[in-house]
Coordinates of C-alpha atoms in Angstrom, one line a residue:
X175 CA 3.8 -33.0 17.4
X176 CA 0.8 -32.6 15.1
X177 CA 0.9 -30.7 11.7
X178 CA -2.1 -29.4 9.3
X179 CA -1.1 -28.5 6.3
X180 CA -3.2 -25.0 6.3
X181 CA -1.6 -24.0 9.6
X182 CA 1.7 -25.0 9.0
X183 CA 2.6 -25.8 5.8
X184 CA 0.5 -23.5 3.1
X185 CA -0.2 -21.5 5.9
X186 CA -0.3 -19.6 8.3
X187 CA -1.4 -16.0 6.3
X188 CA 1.9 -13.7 7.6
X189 CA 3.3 -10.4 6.6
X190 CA 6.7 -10.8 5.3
X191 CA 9.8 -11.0 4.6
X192 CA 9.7 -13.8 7.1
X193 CA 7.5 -16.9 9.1
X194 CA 10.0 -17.3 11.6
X195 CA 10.9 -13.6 12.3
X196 CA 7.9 -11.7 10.7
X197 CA 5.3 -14.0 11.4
X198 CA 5.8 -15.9 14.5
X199 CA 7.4 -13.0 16.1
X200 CA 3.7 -11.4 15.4
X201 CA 2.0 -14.3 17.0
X202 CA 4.3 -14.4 20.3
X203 CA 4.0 -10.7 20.2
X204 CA -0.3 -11.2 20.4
X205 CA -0.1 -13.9 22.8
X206 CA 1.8 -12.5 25.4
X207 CA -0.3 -9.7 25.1
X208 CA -3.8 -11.8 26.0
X209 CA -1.9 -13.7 28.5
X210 CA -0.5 -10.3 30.8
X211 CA -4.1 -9.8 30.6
X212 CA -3.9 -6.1 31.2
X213 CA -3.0 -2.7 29.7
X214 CA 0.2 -2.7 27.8
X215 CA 2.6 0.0 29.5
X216 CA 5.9 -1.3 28.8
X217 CA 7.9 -4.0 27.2
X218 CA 11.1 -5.3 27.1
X219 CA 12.2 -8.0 23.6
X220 CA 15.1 -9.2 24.9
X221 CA 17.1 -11.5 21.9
X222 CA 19.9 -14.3 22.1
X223 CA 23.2 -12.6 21.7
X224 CA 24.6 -15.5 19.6
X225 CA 20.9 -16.1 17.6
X226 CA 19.5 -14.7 14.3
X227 CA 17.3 -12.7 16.0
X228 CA 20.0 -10.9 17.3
X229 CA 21.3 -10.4 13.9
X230 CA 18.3 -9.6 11.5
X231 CA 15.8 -8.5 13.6
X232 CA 15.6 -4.7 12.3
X233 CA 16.0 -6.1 9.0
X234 CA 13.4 -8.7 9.0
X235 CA 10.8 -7.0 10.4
X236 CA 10.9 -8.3 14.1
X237 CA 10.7 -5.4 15.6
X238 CA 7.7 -4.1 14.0
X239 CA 5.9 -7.8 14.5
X240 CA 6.4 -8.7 17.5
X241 CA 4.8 -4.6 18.7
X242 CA 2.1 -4.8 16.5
X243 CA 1.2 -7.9 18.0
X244 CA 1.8 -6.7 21.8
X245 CA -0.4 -3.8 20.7
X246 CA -3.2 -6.4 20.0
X247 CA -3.3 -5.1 16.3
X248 CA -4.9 -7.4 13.3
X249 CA -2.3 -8.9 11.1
X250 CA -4.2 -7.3 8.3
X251 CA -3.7 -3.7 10.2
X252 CA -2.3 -1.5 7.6
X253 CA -0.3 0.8 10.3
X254 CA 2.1 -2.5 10.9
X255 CA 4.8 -0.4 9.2
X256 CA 4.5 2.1 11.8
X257 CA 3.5 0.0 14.9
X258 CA 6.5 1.0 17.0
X259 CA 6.0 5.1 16.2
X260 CA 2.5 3.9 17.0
X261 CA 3.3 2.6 20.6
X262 CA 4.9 5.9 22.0
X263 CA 2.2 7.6 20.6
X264 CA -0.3 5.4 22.8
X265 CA 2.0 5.7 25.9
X266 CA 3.5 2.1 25.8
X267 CA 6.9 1.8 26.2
X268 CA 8.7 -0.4 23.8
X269 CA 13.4 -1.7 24.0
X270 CA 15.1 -4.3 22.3
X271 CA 18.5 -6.0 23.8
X272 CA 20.2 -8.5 23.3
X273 CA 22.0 -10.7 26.3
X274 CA 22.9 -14.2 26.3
X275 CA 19.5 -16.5 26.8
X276 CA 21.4 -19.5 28.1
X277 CA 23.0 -22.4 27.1
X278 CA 21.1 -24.5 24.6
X279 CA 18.9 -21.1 23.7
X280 CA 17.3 -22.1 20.3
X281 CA 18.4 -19.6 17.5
X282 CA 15.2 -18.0 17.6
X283 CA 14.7 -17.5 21.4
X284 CA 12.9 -14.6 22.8
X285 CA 11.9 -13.6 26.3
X286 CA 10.0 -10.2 26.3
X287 CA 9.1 -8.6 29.8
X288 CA 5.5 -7.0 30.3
X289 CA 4.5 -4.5 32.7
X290 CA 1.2 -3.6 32.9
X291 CA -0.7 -1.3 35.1
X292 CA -1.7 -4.3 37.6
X293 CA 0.7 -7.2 36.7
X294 CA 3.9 -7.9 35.1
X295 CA 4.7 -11.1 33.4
X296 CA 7.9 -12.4 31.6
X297 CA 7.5 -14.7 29.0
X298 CA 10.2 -16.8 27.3
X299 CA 9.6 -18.5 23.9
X300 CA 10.8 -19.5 20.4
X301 CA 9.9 -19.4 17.2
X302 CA 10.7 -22.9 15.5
X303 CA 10.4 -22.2 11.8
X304 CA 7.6 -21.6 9.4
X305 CA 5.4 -19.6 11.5
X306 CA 4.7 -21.8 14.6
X307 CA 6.3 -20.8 17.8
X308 CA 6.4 -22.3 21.5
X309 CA 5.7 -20.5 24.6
X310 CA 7.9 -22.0 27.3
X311 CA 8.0 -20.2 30.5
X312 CA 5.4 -17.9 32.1
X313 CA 7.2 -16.1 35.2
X314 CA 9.7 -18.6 35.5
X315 CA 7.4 -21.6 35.0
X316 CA 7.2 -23.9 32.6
X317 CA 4.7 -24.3 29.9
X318 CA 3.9 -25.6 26.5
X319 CA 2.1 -23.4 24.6
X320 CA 1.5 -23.6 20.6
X321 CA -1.2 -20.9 19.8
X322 CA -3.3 -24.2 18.6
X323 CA -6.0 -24.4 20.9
X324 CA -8.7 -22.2 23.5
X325 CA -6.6 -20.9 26.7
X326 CA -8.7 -20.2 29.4
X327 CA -6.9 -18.3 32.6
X328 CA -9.0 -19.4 35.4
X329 CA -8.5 -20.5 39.1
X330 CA -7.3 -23.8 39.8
X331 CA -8.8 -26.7 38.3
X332 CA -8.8 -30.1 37.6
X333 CA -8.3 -29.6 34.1
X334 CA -5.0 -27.5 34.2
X335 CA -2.1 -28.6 32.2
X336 CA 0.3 -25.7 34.0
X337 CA 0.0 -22.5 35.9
X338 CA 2.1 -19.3 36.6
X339 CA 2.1 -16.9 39.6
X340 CA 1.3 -13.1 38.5
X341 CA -0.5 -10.2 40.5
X342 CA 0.2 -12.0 44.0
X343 CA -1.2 -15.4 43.0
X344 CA -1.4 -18.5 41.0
X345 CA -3.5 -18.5 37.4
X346 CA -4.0 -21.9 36.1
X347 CA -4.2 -22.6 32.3
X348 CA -6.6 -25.0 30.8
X349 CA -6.1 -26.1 27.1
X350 CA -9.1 -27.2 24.7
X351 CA -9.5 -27.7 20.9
X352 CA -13.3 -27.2 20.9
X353 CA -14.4 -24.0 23.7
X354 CA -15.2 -25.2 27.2
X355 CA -18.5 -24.6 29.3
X356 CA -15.8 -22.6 31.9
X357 CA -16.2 -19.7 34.3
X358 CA -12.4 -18.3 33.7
X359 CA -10.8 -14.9 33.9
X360 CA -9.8 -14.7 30.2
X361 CA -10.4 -16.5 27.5
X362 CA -7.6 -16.6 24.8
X363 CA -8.8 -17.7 20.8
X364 CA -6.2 -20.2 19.3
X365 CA -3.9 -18.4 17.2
X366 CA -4.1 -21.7 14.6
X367 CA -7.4 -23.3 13.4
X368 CA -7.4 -26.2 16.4
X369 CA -6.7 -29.8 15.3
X370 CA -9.7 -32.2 16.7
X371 CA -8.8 -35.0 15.1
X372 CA -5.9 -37.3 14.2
X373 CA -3.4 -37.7 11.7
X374 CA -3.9 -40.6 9.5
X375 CA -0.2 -40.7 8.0
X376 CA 3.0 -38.8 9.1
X377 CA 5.6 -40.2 6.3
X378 CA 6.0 -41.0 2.7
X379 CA 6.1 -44.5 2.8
X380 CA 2.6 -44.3 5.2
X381 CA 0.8 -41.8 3.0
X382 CA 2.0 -44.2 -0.4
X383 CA 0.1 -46.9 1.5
X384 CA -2.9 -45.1 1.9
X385 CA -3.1 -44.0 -1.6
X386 CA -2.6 -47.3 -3.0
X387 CA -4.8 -49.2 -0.9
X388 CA -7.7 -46.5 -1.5
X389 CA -6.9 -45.4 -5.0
X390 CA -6.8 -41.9 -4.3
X391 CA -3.7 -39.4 -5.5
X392 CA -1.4 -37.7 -3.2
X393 CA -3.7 -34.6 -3.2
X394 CA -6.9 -36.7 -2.3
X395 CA -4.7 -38.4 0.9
X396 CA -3.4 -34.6 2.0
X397 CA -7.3 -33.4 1.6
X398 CA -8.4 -36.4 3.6
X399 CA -5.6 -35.4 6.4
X400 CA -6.4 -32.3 6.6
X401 CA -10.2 -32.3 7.1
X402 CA -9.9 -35.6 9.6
X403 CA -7.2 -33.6 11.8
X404 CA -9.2 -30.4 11.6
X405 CA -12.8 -32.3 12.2
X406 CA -13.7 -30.5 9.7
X407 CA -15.8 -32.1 6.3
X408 CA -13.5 -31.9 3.2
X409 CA -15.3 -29.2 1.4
X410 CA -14.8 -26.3 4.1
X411 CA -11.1 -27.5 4.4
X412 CA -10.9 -27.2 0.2
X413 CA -12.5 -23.8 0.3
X414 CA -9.7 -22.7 2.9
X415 CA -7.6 -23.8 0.4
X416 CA -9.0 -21.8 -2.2
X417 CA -8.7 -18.6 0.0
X418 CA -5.3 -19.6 0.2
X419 CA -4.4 -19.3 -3.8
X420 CA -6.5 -16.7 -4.0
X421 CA -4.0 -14.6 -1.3
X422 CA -1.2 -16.0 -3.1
X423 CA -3.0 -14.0 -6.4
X424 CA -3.4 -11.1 -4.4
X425 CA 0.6 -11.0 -3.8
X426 CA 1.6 -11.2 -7.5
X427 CA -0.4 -8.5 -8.2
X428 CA 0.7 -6.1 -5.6
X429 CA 4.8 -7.4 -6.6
X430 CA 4.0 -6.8 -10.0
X431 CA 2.5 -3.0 -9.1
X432 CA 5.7 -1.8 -8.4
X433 CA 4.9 -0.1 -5.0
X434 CA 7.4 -1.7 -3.1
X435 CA 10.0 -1.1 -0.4
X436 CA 13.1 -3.1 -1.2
X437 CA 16.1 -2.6 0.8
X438 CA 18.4 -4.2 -1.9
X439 CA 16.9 -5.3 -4.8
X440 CA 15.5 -3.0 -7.6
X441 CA 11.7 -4.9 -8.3
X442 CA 11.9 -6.9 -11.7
X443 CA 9.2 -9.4 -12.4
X444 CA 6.6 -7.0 -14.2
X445 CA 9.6 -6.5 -16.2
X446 CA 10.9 -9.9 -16.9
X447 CA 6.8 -10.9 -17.3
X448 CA 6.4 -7.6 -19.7
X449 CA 9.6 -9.4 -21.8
X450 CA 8.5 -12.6 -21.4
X451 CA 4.9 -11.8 -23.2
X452 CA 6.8 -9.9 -26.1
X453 CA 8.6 -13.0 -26.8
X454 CA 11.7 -10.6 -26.2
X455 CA 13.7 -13.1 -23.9
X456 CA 16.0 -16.1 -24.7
X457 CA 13.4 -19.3 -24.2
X458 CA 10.9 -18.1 -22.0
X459 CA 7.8 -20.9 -22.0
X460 CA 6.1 -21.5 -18.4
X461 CA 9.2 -22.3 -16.5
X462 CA 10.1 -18.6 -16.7
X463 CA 6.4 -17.6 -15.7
X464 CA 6.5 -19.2 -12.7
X465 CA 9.5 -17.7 -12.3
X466 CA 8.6 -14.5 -12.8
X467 CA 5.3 -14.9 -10.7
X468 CA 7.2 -16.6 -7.6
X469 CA 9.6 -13.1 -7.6
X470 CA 7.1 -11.2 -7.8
X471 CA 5.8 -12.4 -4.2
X472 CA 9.2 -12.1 -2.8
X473 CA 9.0 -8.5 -3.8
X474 CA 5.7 -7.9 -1.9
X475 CA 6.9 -10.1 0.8
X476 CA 9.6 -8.0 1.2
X477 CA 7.5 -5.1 1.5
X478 CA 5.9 -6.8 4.3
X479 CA 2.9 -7.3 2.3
X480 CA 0.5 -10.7 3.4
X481 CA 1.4 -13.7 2.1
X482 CA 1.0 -17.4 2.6
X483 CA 3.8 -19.0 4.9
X484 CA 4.9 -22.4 1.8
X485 CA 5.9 -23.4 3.8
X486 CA 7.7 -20.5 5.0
X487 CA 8.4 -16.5 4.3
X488 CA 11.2 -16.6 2.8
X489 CA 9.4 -19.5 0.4
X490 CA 6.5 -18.1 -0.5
X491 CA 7.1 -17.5 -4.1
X492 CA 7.7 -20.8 -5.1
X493 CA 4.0 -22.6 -4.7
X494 CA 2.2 -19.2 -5.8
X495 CA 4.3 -18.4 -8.7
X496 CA 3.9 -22.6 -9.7
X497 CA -0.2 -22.2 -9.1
X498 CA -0.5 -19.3 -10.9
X499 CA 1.0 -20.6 -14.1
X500 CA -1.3 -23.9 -13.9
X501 CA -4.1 -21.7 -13.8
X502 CA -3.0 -18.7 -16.7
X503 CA -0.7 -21.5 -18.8
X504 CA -2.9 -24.6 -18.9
X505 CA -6.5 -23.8 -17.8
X506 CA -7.0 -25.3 -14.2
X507 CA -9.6 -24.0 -12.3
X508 CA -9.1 -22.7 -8.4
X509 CA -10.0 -25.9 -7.4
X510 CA -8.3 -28.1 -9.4
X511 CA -5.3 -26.0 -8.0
X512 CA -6.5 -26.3 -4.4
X513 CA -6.8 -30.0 -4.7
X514 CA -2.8 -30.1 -6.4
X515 CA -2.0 -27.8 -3.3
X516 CA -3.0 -30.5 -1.0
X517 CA -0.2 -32.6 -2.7
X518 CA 2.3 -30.3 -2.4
X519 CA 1.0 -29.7 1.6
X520 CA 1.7 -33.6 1.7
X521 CA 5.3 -33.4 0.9
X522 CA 6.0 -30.3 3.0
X523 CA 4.0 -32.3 5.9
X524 CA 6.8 -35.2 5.4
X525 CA 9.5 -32.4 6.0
X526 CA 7.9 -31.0 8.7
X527 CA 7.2 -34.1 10.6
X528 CA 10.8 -35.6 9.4
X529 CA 12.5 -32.0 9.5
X530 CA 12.3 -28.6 10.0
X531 CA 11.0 -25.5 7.9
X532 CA 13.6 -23.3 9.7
X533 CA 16.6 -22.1 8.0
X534 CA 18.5 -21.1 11.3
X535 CA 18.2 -24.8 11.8
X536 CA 18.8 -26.1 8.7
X537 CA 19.7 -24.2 6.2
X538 CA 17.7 -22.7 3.0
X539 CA 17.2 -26.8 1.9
X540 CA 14.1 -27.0 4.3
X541 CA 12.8 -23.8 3.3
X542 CA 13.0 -23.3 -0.3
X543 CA 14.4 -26.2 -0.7
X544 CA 11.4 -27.7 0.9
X545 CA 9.2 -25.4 -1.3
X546 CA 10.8 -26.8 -4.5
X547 CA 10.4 -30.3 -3.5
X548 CA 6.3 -29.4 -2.5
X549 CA 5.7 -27.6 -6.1
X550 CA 7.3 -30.3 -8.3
X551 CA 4.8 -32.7 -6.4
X552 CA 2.1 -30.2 -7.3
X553 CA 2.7 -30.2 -10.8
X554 CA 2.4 -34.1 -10.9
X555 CA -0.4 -33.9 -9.5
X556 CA -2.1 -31.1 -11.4
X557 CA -1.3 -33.5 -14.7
X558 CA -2.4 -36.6 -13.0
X559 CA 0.6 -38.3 -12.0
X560 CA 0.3 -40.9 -9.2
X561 CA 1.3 -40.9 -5.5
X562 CA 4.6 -42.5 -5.7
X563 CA 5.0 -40.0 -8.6
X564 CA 4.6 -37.3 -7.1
X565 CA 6.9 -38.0 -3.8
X566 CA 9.3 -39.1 -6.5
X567 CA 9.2 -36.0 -7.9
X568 CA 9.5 -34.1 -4.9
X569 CA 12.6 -36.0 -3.8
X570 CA 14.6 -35.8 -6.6
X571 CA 14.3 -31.6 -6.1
X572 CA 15.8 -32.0 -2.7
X573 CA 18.2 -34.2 -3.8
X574 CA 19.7 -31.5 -6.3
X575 CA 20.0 -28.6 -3.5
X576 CA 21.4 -31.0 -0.5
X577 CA 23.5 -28.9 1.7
X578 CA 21.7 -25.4 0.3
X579 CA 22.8 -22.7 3.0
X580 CA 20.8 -19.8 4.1
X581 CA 23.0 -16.5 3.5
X582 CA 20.8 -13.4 3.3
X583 CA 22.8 -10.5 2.2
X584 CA 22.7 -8.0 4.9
X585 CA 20.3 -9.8 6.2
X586 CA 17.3 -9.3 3.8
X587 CA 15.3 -11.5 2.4
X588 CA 16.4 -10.9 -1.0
X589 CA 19.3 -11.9 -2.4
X590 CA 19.7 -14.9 -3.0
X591 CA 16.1 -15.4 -1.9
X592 CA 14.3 -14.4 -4.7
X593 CA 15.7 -16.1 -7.2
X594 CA 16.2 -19.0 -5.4
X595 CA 12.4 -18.9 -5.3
X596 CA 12.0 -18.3 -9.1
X597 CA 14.7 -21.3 -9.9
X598 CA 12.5 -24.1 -7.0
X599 CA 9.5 -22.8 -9.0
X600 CA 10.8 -22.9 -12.6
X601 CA 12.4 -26.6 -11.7
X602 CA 9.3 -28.1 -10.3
X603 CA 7.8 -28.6 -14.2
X604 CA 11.4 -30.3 -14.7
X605 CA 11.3 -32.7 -12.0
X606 CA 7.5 -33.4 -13.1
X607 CA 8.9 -34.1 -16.4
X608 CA 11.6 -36.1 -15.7
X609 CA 9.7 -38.8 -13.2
X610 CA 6.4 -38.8 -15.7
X611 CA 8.8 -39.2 -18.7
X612 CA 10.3 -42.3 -16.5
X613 CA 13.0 -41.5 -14.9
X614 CA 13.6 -43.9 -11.6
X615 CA 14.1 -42.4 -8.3
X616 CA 16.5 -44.6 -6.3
X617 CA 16.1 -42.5 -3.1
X618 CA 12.8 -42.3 -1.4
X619 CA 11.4 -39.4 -0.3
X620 CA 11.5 -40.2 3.3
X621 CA 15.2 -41.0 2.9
X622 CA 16.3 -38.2 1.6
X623 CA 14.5 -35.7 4.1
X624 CA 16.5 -36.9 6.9
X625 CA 19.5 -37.0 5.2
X626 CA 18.3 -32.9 4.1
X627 CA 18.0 -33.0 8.0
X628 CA 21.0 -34.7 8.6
X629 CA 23.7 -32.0 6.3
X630 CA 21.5 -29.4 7.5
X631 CA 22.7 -30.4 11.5
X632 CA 26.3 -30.4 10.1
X633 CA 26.4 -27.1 8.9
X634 CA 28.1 -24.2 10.7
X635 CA 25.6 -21.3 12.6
X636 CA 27.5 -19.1 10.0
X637 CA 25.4 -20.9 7.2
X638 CA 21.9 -20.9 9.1
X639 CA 20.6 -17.3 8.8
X640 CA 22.9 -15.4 10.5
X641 CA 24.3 -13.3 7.4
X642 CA 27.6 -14.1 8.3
X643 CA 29.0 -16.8 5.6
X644 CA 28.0 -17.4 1.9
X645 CA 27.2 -15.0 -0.2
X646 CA 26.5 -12.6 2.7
X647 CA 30.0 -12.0 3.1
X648 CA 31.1 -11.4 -0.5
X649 CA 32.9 -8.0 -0.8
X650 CA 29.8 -6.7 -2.3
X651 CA 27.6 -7.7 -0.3
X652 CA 29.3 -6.2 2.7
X653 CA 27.8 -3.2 2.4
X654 CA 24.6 -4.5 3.4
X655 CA 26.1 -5.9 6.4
X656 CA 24.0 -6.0 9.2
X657 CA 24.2 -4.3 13.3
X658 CA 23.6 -5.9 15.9
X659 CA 21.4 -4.9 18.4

């Protein structure tokens, strides 16, 4: 499977709290939608009974994705909050259930059945962590769809890659990265930018080649990637990248304004940041701003403000809140931190390619685990460290959380989540540190993603989002306790 690093790893743009609940579910949600091809009039999101889903979808915001993007809303659509209020009052009716999927159902298996005022379709897919998602069946039929490319719904064709049966006969799908001179019934726009080209390194030990041979950083090899996969030249894939930081900005602000919806947190960055500046706290320095910064996200991605998937929701503190501080604490310019951004998109690439970015999987080591390890190879790259530096310093931050669970309390993405974020951001200019100062890292980074992978396979469903082990089942945390269905 191919990865970009703006689609999948800084990126996609989501609302929060989550990529895998918040954000995919939102994609699915619009996808269905083009593919019923016909008025909404009622749906029917039916979860995994043993799945997180099942578990945190009120509390994560799945409900209110996946029928804003059934209604065909823009992500950016302010009246997200209210989308389901919003679909009774436009006539569409909207149920969640939960029933058992099968065996094998992935964690994060939906089927949602559509009935519009000429067809009805039922489609069944999954979202696999960080944003991206899989359709697999239409009507009963299998297909493979990824939101990555032009669908065009047409008759049959010589072209088609599957088809489905709805309103009385057969629709064929045809798949392109670049739009097709096609007579077809609907054309669907991809969901991701579409990736024309090919991947010129998918592991550490590739990419280190590469870097070596040409004499280019880690940052220069992810840019290089990025702009050959997306057929794109390498300065309109670096001014994506900009836009990028530049959303990141635009979520410290609005978690530092203090206009937030927490369900069990009381927002505290502007006030740690406020102390910080007064010199009023025990060390301070930029390890606690970036701290401070990277809460500050989690507090407007928990308000289901936009953010930047790094590489997932309930991560995307940690490169912002890092970024931010290079630019305010040692003078780098927006692109000299889009360029350090491609390095960390390098490392979070290797996870993804080696990995996973979802916690249900995995457990919170690929997500802010995997955002740790993606920052401290930002910040050696932002000081000009070299490629094995910087993939040094990424593993040794994976190395120190190995076996990290994922146990939201009641289901949130709050505690521990935000200051989980603040520590992976705070610790990247340590790890930096320690490899630059000359500290020898024993385990490559390849190495220790799988074995990441490996503890994260081993770990009970209790410990993989579900809310029920960990911290989410202290005695004070119980009260927070989520209900199912």
């Amino acid at each position: 499977m191919k990865l970009s690093i703006l689609n999948h790893v800084i990126g996609p743009v989501i609302r929060g709290p989550s990529s895998s609940h918040t954000g995919a579910s939102y994609f699915i949600g619009k996808l269905a939608r083009a593919l019923l091809s016909d008025d909404l009039l009622e749906a029917r999101i039916i979860f995994d009974v043993k799945g997180s889903y099942a578990r945190v979808y009120r509390q994560e915001a799945s409900d209110l994705a996946f029928v804003t993007g059934l209604l065909g809303l823009d992500l950016a659509d302010e009246r997200f909050k209210r989308s389901i209020e919003l679909a009774e009052e436009l006539g569409v009716k909207v149920e969640f259930s939960l029933s058992d999927l099968g065996e094998g159902a992935h964690p994060n298996e939906v089927v949602i059945e559509m009935r519009g005022r000429e067809r009805e379709l039922v489609a069944r897919a999954r979202s696999i962590g960080g944003g991206m998602f899989e359709f697999l069946e239409l009507n009963g039929s299998p297909v493979k769809l990824t939101g990555e490319e032009y669908i065009y719904l047409v008759g049959e064709s010589e072209g088609a890659s599957h088809s489905f049966e709805s309103g009385g006969r057969r629709i064929w799908i045809v798949k392109s990265a670049e739009p097709l001179p096609i007579e077809s019934e609907r054309v669907i726009e991809p969901v991701f930018l579409p990736m024309k080209g090919e991947e010129i390194f998918s592991s550490g030990s590739e990419v280190e080649r590469l870097c070596e041979r040409e004499g280019i950083s880690l940052g220069e090899a992810g840019l290089r990637y990025e702009a050959e996969l997306l057929g794109m030249s390498e300065g309109d894939v670096l001014r994506m990248m900009i836009e990028r930081y530049r959303i990141m900005k635009r979520a410290i602000e609005e978690g530092l304004r203090g206009e937030l919806s927490l369900k069990v947190l009381k927002p505290s960055a502007s006030t740690i940041l406020r102390k910080l500046e007064r010199g009023e706290l025990a060390v301070g320095g930029p390890h606690t701003k970036a701290a401070a910064l990277s809460m500050a996200v989690m507090h407007a991605c928990n308000s289901n403000a936009l953010v930047v998937a790094a590489p997932t929701g309930g991560s995307s503190g940690t490169i912002p809140g890092v970024s931010a501080t290079l630019e305010e604490e040692f003078g780098l310019s927006e692109e000299e931190i889009a360029r350090s951004l491609f390095a960390a998109g390098v490392a979070g690439l290797i996870i993804g390619k080696r990995a996973t970015f979802a916690a249900e999987e995995a457990g919170c080591q690929v997500e802010i685990g995997a955002a740790g390890a993606m920052a401290s190879a930002m910040v050696v790259e932002a000081f000009n460290g070299s490629c094995r530096q910087a993939l040094d310093a990424a593993a040794i931050s994976l190395q120190n959380i190995v076996g990290m669970v994922c146990d939201p309390v009641g289901g949130f993405v709050e505690v521990p989540c935000h200051t989980r974020n603040a520590i992976a951001a705070s610790s990247a200019f340590v790890n930096a540190d320690l490899i630059i100062g000359g500290y020898e890292n024993p385990i490559p980074f390849d190495e220790t993603v799988d074995a990441i992978y490996s503890v994260g396979k081993m770990m009970a469903w209790e410990l993989r989002c579900t809310a029920m082990g960990g911290l989410a089942i202290c005695p004070s945390a119980m009260k927070f306790k989520p209900k199912m269905g």
